[in-house]
Short mmCIF file of C-alpha atoms in Angstrom, two decimals:
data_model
loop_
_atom_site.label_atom_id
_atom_site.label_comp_id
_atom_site.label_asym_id
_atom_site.label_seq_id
_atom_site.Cartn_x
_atom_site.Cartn_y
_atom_site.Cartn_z
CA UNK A 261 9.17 18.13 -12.57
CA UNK A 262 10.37 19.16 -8.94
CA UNK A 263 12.76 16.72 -7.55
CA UNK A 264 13.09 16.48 -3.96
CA UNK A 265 16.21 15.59 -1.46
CA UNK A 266 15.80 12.42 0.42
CA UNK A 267 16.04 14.25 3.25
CA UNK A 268 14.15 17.25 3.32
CA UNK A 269 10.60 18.23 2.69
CA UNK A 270 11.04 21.38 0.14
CA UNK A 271 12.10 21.44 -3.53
CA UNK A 272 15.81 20.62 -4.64
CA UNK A 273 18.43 22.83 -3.30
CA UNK A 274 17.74 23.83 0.09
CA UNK A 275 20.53 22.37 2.35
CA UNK A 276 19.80 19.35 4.89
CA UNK A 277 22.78 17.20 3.49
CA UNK A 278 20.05 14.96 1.59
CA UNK A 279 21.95 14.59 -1.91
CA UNK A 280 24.87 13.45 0.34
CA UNK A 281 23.24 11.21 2.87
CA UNK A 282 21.16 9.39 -0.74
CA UNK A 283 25.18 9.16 -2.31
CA UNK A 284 26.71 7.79 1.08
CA UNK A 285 23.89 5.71 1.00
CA UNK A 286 23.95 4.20 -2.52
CA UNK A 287 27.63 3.75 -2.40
CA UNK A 288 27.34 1.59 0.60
CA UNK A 289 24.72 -0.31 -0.24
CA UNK A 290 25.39 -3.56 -1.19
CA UNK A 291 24.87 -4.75 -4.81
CA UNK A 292 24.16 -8.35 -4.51
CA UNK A 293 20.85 -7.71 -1.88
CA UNK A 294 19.84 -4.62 -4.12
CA UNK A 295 19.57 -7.18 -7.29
CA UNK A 296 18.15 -9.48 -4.59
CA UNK A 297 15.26 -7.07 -3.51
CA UNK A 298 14.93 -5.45 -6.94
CA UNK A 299 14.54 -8.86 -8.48
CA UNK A 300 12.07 -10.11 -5.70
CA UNK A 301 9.87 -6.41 -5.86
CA UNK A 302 9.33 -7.48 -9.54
CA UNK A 303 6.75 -10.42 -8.17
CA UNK A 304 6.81 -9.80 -4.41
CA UNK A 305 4.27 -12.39 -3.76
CA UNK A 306 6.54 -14.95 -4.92
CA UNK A 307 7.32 -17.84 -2.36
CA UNK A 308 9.55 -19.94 -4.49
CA UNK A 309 11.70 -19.37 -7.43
CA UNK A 310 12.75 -23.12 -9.28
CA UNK A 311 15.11 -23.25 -12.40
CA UNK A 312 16.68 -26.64 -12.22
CA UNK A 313 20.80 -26.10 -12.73
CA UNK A 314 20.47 -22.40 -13.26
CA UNK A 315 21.32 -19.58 -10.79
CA UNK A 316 20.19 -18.51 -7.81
CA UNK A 317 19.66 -15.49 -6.25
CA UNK A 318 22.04 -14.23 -3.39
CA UNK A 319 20.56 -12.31 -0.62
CA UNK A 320 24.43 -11.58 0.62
CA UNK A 321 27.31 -11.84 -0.59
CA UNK A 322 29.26 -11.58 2.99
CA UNK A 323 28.02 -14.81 4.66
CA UNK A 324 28.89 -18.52 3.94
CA UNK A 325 26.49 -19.16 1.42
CA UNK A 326 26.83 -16.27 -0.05
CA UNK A 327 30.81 -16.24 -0.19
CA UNK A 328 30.48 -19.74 -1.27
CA UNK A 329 28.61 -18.88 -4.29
CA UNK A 330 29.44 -15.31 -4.99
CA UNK A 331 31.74 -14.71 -7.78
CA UNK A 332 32.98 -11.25 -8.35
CA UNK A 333 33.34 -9.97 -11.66
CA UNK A 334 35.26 -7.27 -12.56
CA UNK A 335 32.08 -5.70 -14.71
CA UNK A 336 28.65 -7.22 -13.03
CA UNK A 337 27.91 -9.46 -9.57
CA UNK A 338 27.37 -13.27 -10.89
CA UNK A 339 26.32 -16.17 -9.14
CA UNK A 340 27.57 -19.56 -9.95
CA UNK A 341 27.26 -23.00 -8.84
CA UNK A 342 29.78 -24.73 -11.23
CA UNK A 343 33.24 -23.33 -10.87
CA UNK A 344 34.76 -20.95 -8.81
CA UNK A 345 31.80 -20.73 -6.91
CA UNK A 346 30.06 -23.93 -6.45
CA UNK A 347 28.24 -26.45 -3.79
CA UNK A 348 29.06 -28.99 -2.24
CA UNK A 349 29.41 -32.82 -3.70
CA UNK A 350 26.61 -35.36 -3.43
CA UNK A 351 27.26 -37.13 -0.32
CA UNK A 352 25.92 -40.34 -1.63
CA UNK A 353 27.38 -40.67 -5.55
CA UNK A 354 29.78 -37.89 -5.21
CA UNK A 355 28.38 -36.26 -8.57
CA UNK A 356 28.28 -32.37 -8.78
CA UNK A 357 25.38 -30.58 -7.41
CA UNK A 358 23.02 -27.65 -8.98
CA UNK A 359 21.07 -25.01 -7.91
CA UNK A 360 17.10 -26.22 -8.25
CA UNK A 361 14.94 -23.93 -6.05
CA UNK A 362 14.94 -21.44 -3.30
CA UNK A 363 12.40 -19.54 -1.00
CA UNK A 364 11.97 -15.78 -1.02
CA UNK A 365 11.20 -13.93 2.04
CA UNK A 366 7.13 -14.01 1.32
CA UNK A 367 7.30 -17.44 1.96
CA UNK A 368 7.72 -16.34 6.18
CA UNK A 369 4.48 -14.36 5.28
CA UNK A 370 2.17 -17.33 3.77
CA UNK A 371 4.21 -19.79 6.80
CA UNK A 372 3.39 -17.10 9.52
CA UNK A 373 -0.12 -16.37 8.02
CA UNK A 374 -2.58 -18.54 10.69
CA UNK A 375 0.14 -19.43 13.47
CA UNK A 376 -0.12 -15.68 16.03
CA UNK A 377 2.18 -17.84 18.73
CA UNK A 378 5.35 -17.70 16.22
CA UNK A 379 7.67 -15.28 16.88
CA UNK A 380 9.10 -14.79 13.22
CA UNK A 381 11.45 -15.96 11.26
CA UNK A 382 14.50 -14.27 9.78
CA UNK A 383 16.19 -15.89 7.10
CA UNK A 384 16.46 -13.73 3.60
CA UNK A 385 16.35 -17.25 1.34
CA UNK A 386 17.13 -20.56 1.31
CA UNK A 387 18.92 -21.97 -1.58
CA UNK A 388 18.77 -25.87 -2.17
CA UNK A 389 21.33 -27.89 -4.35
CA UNK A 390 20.32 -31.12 -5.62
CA UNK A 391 22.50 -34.09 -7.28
CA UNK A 392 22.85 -33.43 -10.70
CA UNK A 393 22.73 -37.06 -11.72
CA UNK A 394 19.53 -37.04 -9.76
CA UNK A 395 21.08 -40.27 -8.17
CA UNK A 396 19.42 -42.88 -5.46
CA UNK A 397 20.46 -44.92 -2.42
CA UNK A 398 22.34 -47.69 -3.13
CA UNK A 399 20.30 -50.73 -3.61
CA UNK A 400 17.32 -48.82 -4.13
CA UNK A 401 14.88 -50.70 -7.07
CA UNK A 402 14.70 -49.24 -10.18
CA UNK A 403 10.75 -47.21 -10.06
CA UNK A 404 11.08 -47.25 -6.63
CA UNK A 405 11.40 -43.90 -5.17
CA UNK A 406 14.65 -43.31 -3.09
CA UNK A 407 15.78 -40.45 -1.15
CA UNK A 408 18.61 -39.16 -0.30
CA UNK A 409 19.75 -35.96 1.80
CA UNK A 410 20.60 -32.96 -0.49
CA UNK A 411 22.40 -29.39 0.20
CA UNK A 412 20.33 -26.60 2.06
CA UNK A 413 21.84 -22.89 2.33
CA UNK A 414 20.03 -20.45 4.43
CA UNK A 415 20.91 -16.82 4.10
CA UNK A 416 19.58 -15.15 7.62
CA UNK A 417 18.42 -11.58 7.66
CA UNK A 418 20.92 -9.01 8.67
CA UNK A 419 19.65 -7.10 11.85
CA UNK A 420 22.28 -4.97 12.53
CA UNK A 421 22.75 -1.91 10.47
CA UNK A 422 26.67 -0.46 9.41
CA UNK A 423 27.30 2.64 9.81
#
């Protein structure tokens, strides 16, 4: 087996800086997206990922979503919406809210797919929390469908790369 720097085109060995550009590179490189990306590369046709009350999936850690969720642990990244880490209260019956579903960066693809005038999106996900007690207007009829507004968290791409 021949192993090769990331760098350079010949074998292992021959100068370039390439083991130390990959380290540099690994050790900056930020845990929470590379779960994010490793996760979504597992099924990267994916568009949504649903798992009422469990966890989502944090494209960043450093935004307000992401900071709002995050939870550092002292042995693994975790993700939490109960808490520490947790979203916001339903606005109409005050109950906690839950993770339920989110979007994955192949859904720009499949929204993009027939529309050549749209310039592109760039969000990395969008998380939605729903009311745990799955509550309704006031005054709404029981088997009458109500809505209500629920929590929405987009994560946008990073553009800018840190050196």
């Amino acid at each position: 087996i021949e192993t090769m720097d990331i760098d350079t085109e010949t074998g292992s060995g021959s100068g370039g800086g390439g083991k130390e550009d990959k380290d540099v590179f690994e050790s900056t490189m930020d845990a929470v997206f590379q779960r994010f990306a490793d996760r979504v590369g597992q099924n990267p046709e994916q568009v949504i990922r649903y798992e009422f009350a469990g966890q989502p999936l944090l494209y960043s850690k450093n935004d307000a979503v992401g900071k709002l969720l995050h939870v550092p642990a002292a042995s693994n990244e975790k993700v939490t919406t109960t808490g520490k880490g947790k979203l916001p209260r339903c606005g109409n019956c005050g109950a906690g809210r839950v993770f339920e579903v989110q979007l994955t960066p192949h859904a720009i693809e499949e929204l993009e797919c027939e529309e050549d005038s749209m310039e592109g999106m760039d969000w990395g996900t969008i998380i939605v929390g729903v009311c745990e007690k799955d509550c309704s207007p006031l005054g709404t009829e029981r088997g009458v469908a109500g809505y209500v507004e629920e929590w929405a968290g987009v994560q946008w791409e990073e553009l800018s790369v840190k050196r």
